[in-house]
XYZ file of C-alpha atoms in Angstrom:
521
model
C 34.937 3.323 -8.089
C 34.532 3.557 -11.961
C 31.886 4.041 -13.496
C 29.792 1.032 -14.662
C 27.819 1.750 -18.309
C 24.919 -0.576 -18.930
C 22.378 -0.534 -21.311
C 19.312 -0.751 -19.274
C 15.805 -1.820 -20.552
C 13.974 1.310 -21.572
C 11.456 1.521 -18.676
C 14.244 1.018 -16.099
C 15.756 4.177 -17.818
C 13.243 6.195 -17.467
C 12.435 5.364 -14.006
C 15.635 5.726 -12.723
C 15.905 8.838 -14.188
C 12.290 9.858 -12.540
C 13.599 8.832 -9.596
C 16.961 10.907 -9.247
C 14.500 14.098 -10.118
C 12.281 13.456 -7.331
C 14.925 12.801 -5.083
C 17.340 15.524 -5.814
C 13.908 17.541 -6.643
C 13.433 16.563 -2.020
C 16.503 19.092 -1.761
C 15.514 21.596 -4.155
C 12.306 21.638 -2.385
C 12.988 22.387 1.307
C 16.100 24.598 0.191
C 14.175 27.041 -1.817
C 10.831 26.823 0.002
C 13.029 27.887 3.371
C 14.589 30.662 1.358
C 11.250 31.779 0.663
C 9.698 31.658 4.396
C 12.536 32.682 6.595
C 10.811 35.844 6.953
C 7.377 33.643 8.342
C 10.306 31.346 10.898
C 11.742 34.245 12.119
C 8.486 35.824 13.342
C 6.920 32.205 14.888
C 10.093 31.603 16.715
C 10.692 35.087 17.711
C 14.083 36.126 16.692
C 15.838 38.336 14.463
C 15.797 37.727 10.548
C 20.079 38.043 11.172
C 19.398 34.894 13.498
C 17.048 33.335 11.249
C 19.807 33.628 8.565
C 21.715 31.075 10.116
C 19.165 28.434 9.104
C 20.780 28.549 5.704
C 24.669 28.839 7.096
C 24.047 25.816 8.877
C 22.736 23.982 6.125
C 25.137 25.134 3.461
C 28.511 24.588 6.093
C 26.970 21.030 6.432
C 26.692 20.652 2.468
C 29.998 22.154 2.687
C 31.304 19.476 4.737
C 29.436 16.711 3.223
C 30.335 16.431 0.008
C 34.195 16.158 -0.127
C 33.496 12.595 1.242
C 30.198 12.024 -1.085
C 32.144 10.606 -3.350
C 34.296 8.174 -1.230
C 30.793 7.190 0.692
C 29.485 5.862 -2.391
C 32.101 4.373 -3.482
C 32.070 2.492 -0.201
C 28.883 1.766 0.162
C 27.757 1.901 -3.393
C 25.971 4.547 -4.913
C 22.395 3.077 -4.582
C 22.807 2.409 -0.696
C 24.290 5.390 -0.403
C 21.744 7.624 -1.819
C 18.715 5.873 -0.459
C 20.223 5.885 3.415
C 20.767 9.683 2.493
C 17.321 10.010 1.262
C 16.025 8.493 4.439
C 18.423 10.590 7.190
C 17.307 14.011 5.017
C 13.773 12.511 5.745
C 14.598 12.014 8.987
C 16.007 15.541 9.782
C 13.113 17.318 7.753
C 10.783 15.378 10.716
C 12.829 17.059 13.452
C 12.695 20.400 11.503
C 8.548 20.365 11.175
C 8.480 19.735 14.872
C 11.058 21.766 16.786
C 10.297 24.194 19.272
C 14.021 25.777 19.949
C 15.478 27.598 17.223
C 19.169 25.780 18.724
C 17.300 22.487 17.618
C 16.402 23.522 14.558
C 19.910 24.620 13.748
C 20.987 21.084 14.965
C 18.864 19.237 12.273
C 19.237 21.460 9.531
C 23.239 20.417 9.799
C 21.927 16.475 9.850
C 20.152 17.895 6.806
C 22.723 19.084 5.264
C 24.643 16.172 5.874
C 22.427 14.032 3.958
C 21.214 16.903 1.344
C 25.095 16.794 0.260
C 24.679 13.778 -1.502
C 20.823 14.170 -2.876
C 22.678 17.302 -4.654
C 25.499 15.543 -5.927
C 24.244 12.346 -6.940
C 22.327 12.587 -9.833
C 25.012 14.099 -11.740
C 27.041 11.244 -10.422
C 24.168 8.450 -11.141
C 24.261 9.774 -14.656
C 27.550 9.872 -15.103
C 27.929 6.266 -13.406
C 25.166 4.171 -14.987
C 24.377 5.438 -18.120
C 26.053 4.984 -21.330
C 28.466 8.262 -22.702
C 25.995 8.630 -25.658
C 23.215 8.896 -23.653
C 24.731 11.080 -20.281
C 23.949 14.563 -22.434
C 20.339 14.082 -22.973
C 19.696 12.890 -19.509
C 21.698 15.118 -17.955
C 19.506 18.117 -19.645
C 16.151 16.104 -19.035
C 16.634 15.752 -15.425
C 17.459 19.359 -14.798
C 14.916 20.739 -16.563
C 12.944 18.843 -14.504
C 14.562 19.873 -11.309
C 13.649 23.747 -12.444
C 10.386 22.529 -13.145
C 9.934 20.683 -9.559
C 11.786 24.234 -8.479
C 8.785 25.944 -9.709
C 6.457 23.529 -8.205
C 8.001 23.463 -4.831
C 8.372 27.143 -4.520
C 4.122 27.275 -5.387
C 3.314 24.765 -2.915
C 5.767 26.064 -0.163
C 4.361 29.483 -0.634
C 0.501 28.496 -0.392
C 0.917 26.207 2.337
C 3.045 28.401 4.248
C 0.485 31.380 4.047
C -2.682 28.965 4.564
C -2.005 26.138 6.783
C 1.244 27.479 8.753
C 5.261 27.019 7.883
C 5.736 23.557 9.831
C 3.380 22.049 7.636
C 5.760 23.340 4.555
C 7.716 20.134 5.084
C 5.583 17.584 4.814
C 5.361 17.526 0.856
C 8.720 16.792 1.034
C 8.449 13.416 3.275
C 5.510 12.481 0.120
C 8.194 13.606 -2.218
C 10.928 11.479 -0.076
C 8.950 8.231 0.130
C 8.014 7.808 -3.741
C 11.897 8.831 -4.465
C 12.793 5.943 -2.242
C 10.580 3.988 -3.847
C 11.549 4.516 -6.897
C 15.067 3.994 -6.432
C 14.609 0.603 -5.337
C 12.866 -0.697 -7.713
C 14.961 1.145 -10.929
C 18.051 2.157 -9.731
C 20.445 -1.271 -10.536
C 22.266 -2.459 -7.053
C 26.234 -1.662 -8.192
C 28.341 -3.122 -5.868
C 30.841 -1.578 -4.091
C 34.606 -0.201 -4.665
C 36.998 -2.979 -4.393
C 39.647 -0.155 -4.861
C 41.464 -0.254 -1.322
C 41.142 3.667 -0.628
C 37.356 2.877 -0.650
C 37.713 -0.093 1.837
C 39.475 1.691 4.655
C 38.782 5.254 5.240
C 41.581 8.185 4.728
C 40.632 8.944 8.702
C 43.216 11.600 9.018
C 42.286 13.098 5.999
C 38.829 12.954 6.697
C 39.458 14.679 10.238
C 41.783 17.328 8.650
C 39.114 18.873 6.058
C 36.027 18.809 8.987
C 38.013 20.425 11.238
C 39.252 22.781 8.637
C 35.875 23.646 6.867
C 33.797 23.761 10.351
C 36.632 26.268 11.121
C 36.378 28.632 7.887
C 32.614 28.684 8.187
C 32.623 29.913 11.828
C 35.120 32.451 10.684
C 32.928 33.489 7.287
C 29.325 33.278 9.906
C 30.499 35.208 12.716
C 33.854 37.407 11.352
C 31.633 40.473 10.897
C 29.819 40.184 14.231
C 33.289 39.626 16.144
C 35.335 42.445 14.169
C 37.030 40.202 12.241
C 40.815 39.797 13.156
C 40.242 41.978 15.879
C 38.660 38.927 17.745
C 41.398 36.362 18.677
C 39.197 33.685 17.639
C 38.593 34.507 14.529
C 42.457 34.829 14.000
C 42.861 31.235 15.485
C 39.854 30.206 13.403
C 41.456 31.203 10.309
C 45.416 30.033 11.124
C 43.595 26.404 11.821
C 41.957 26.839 8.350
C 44.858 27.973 6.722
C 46.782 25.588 8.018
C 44.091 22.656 7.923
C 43.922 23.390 4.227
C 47.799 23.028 3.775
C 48.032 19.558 5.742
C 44.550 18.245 3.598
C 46.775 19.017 0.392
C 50.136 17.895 1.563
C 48.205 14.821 2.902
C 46.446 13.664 -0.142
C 49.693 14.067 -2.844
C 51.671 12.437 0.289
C 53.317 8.660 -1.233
C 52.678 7.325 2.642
C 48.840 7.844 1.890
C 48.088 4.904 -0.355
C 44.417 5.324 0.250
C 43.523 9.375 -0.306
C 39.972 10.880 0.164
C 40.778 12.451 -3.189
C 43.226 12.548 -5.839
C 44.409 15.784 -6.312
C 45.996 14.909 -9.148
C 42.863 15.060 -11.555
C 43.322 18.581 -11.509
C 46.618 18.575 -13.015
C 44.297 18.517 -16.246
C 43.897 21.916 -17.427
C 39.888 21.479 -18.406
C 39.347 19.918 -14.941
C 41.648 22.559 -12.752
C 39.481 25.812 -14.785
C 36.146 23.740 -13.578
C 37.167 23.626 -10.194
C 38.430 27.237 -10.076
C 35.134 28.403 -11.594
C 33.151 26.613 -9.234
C 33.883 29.175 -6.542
C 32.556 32.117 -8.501
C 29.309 29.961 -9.599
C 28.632 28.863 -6.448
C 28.889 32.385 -4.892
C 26.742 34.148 -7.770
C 23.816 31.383 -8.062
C 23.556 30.973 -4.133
C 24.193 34.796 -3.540
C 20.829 35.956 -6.167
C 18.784 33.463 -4.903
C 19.537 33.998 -1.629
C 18.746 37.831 -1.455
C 15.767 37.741 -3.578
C 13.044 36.431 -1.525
C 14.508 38.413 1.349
C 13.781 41.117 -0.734
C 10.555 40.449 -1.745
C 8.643 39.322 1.651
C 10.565 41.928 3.633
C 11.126 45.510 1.819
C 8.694 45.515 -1.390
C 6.070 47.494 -0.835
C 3.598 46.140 -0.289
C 5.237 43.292 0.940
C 4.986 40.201 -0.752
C 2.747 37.227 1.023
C 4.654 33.950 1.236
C 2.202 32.625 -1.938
C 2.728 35.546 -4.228
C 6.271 35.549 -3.693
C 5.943 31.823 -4.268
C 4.544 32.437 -7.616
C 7.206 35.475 -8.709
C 10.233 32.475 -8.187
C 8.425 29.724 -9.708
C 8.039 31.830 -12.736
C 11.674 32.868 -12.821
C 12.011 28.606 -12.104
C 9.691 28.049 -15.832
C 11.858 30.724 -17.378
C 14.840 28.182 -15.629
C 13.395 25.240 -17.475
C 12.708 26.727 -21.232
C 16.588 27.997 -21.116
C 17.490 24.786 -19.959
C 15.833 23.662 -23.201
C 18.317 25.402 -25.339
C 21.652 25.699 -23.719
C 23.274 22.249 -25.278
C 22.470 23.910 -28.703
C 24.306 26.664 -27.541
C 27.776 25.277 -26.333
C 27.334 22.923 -29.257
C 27.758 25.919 -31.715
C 29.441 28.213 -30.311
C 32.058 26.116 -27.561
C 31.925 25.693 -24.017
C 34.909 28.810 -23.438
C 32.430 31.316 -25.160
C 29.198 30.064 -23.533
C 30.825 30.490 -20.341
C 31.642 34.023 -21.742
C 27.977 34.897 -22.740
C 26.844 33.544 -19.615
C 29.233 36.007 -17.384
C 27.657 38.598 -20.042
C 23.960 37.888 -18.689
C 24.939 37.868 -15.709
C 26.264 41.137 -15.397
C 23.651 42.792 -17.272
C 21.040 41.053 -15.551
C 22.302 42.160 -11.993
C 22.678 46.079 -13.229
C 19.292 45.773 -14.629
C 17.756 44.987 -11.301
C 20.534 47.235 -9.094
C 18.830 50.017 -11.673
C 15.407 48.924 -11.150
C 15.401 48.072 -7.526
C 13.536 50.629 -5.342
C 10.293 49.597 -3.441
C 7.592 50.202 -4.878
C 8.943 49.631 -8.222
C 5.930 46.817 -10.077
C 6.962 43.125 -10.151
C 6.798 42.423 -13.428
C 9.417 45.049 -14.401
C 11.897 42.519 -13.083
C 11.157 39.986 -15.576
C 13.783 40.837 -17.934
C 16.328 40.747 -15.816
C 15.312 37.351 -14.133
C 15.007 36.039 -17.863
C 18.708 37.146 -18.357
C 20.150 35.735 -15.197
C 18.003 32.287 -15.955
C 19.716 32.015 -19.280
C 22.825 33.050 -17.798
C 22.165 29.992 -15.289
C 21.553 27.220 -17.862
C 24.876 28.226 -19.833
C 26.715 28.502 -16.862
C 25.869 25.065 -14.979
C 26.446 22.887 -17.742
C 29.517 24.510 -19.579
C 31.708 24.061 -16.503
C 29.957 20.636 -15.378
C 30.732 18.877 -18.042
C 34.506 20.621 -18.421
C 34.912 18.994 -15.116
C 34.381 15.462 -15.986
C 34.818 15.437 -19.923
C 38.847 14.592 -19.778
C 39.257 12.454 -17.183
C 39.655 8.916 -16.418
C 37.177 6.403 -15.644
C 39.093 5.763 -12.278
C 39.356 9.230 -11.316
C 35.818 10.439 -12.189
C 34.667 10.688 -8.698
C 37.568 12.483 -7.687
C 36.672 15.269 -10.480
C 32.947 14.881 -9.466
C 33.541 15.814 -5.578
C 36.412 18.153 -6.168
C 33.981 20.496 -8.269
C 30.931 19.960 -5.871
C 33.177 21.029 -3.374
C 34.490 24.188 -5.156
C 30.803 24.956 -6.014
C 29.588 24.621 -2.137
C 32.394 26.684 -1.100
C 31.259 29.201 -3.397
C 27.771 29.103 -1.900
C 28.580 29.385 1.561
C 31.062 32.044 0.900
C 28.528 34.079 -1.154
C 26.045 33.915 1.210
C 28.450 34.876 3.811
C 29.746 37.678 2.108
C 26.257 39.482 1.360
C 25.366 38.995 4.955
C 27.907 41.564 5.674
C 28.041 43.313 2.544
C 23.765 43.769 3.391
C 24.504 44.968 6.874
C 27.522 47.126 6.178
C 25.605 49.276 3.697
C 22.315 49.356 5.746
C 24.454 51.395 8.498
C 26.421 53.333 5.668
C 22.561 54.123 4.282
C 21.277 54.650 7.489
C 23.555 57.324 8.242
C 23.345 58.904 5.310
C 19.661 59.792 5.322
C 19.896 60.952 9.265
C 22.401 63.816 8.005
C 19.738 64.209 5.053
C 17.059 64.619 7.409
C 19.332 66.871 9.899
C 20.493 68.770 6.625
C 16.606 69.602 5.498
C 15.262 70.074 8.816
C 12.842 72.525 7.282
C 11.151 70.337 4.796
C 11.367 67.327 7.364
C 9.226 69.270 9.570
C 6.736 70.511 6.288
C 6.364 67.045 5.367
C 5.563 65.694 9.186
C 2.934 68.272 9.164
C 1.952 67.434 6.211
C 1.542 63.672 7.204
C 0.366 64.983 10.640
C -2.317 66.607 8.852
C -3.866 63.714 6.167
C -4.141 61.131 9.637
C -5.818 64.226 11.763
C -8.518 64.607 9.083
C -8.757 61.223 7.644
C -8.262 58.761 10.881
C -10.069 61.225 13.454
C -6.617 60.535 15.902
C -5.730 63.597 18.314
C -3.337 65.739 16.726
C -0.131 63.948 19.222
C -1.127 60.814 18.136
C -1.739 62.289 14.548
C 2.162 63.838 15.046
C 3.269 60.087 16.068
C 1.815 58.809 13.380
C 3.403 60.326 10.770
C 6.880 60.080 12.700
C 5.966 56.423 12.342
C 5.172 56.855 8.982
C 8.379 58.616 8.371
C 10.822 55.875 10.150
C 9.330 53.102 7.723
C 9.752 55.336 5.354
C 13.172 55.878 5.471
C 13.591 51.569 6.478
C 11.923 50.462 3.186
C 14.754 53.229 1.151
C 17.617 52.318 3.335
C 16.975 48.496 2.800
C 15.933 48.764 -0.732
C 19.485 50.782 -1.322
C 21.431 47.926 0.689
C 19.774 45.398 -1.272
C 20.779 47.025 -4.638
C 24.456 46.694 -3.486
C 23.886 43.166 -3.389
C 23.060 42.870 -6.880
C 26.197 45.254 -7.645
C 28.265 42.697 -5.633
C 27.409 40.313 -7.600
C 27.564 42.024 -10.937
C 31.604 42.552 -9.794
C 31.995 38.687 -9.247
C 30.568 38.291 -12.558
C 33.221 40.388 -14.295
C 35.811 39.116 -12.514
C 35.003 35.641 -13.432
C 35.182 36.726 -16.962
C 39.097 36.380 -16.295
C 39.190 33.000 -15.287
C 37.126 31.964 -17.971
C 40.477 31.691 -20.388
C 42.166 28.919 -18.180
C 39.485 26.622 -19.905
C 40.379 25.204 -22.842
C 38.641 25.466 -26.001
C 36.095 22.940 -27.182
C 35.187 21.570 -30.394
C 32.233 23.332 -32.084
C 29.259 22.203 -34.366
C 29.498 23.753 -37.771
């Protein structure tokens, strides 16, 4: 499918463009608003906040499998069909979400959500990029994400307040409002392209298709459950991982094949250096914007102290979401002057200094607001990141191969995400027993002034609560253990950041495999 430039009428424009926002603003919504309550799920359906974790590996391994064949589903169906009947199974799935009593069923439709969320986050990029006109694809491409960190902000406010207030199920039913205008929208502004005529898009690569499910539902059993099943200790997770390996080897060999006349993607786009450095830095992006936002609110509602409510934390991400917007603001201005290669380079540099900033700050009691700097550094970091390797992913290649480029870097990106989640599950958990141990030999080692401070604490609840002195002796035990939980957490967490401080400088290596860009003078 190539793209199709028209010059629409001026209203049409700008509803179209409304429209992708609210719909790919749908996503944004339940995606960040269940980052922010998994701590309020995991307590209604009684399980562990480990377990409740999987709510997001299920949705990002469906993402994950979704949208390598995004781009040959809209090319079959055509991109407005295509989005709308997404829009409508995500609406679908957020239904059975808001009403399910097992946590198994939940799991199962936050994969059919995941499914359908694949292309709602891929396809206004592609819309754009489709429709549009090249001299206008910049300025809408920056309009509609600033919006999208503004509906962030305004999703993560109402998801909050309606969480703490009216209960968590009810979260999702902005969403189906949200859902129905988008669909509305896009029927009456978003112009009815016709499909591919190109044969790949009439008959499905089925083989190819089968090969990459199989292979990516096998790496993210092997990334979800490696640490639980000691790794390559566990014979499945060494079959796992020779199916993926080998999966990903028969995908490749596959596609470049001459006897496949009709590929799920041509590889061959990234024989263009500008287009191979995108895909390669997708990983790394995908790991480090999924990975922050990902520990953060598990930070914040479950080891602050005092712990944040579902609304306040609400309203600590939605400002980080404004500061999100503003940047958003700037950053064309930016890789204008200066070149995509170097914005890429100052971004990394943000990064990195934003996630030491809050691995330095991070203890918990330590005030809010003292991470606003750093949150303002890693939201500037964002907006020069996103678009610097976007657009290097689509800016040399042919009209005929643009979907190819599209998926193939939506892919790398998802990857990323489901990888860096993965990896600070275990990273998290790993440290917390490392921690752990370390302050039981502290305690054993100062046994003296353990024992002074117990009777100290035993002490301020016998005169102040009127307990018995046991219960006063418990008490201050208790005190003690959650103690010691909030420091060992709050020191795990700060690894976290660290992690991703290293992925940051390690990405500042790949950054030279993308070639230099024109700059304004």
């Amino acid at each position: 499918m190539q793209p199709t430039p028209m010059t629409l009428p001026l209203r049409q424009e700008k509803g179209l463009l409304l429209a992708l926002g609210m719909t790919t603003g749908v996503e944004f919504y339940v995606a960040d608003g269940l980052n922010l309550i998994l701590v309020d799920i995991a307590g209604a359906m009684g399980i562990s906040l480990d377990q409740a974790s999987w709510i997001l590996t299920v949705y990002t391994g469906a993402m994950f499998i979704g949208i390598p064949l995004s781009g040959w589903m809209a090319a079959h169906f055509g991109p407005r069909r295509y989005l709308i009947g997404s829009l409508c199974l995500f609406g679908i799935s957020t239904i059975g979400c808001m009403i399910s009593m097992d946590f198994p069923v939940f799991l199962f439709w936050r994969f059919i959500q995941g499914i359908a969320g694949s292309a709602l986050f891929t396809w206004w990029r592609g819309t754009i990029y489709t429709v549009l006109p090249k001299a206008k694809r910049g300025a809408s491409m920056q309009k509609t994400s600033m919006r999208l960190s503004l509906s962030s902000a305004c999703g993560l406010l109402v998801s909050g307040w309606v969480t703490e207030f009216l209960g968590w199920r009810l979260m999702f039913l902005p969403a189906l409002v949200l859902a129905g205008a988008a669909v509305a929208l896009l029927l009456r502004h978003y112009p009815d392209l016709p499909p591919s005529r190109e044969e790949r898009h009439q008959r499905p690569d089925w083989f190819g298709a089968a090969i990459a499910v199989v292979s990516i539902g096998a790496l993210q059993v092997v990334l979800s459950r490696g640490d639980v099943d000691d790794w390559f200790a566990s014979g499945l997770i060494r079959g796992l991982s020779a199916i993926t390996a080998i999966g990903v080897v028969l995908f490749v060999a596959w596609q470049l094949s001459p006897r496949n006349d009709a590929p799920l993607l041509h590889l061959g786009v990234l024989r263009d250096r500008m287009s191979l450095s995108a895909g390669l830095l997708g990983v790394p992006t995908g790991m480090i914007l999924a990975g922050c936002l990902f520990e953060l609110p598990e930070f914040l509602r479950g080891v602050m102290q005092p712990d944040f409510s579902a609304s306040q934390a609400g309203v600590f991400l939605a400002i980080y979401s404004l500061m999100t917007a503003f940047a958003r603001s700037q950053s064309g201005k930016v890789h204008a002057r200066i070149g995509q290669r170097n914005g890429l380079l100052l971004a990394m540099m943000l990064l990195v200094l934003s996630m030491l900033l809050i691995n330095r700050l991070m203890t918990s009691g330590t005030p809010p607001l003292d991470y606003m700097p750093a949150l303002a550094l890693f939201a500037a970091c964002q907006t020069l990141l996103l678009p610097g390797i976007g657009s290097g992913a689509m800016s040399r290649v042919s009209d005929e191969r643009f979907l190819d480029a599209v998926t193939i870097y939506m892919t790398a990106r998802q990857f990323g995400a489901s990888l860096g989640i993965s990896l600070l599950t275990v990273l998290i958990d790993h440290r917390l027993t490392l921690h752990s141990s370390r302050l039981y030999e502290a305690l054993q080692t100062g046994r003296e002034s353990t024992a002074a401070w117990l009777r100290q604490g035993g002490g301020l609840l016998l005169g102040h609560s009127g307990l018995s002195p046991e219960r006063a002796v418990e008490g201050a035990i208790d005190l003690l253990s959650e103690t010691g939980r909030r420091q060992v957490e709050t020191l795990a967490y700060a690894d976290g950041f660290l992690f991703m401080a290293a992925v940051g400088t390690l990405t500042v290596f790949l950054i030279p495999l993308m070639p230099p860009t024109p700059v304004k003078k």
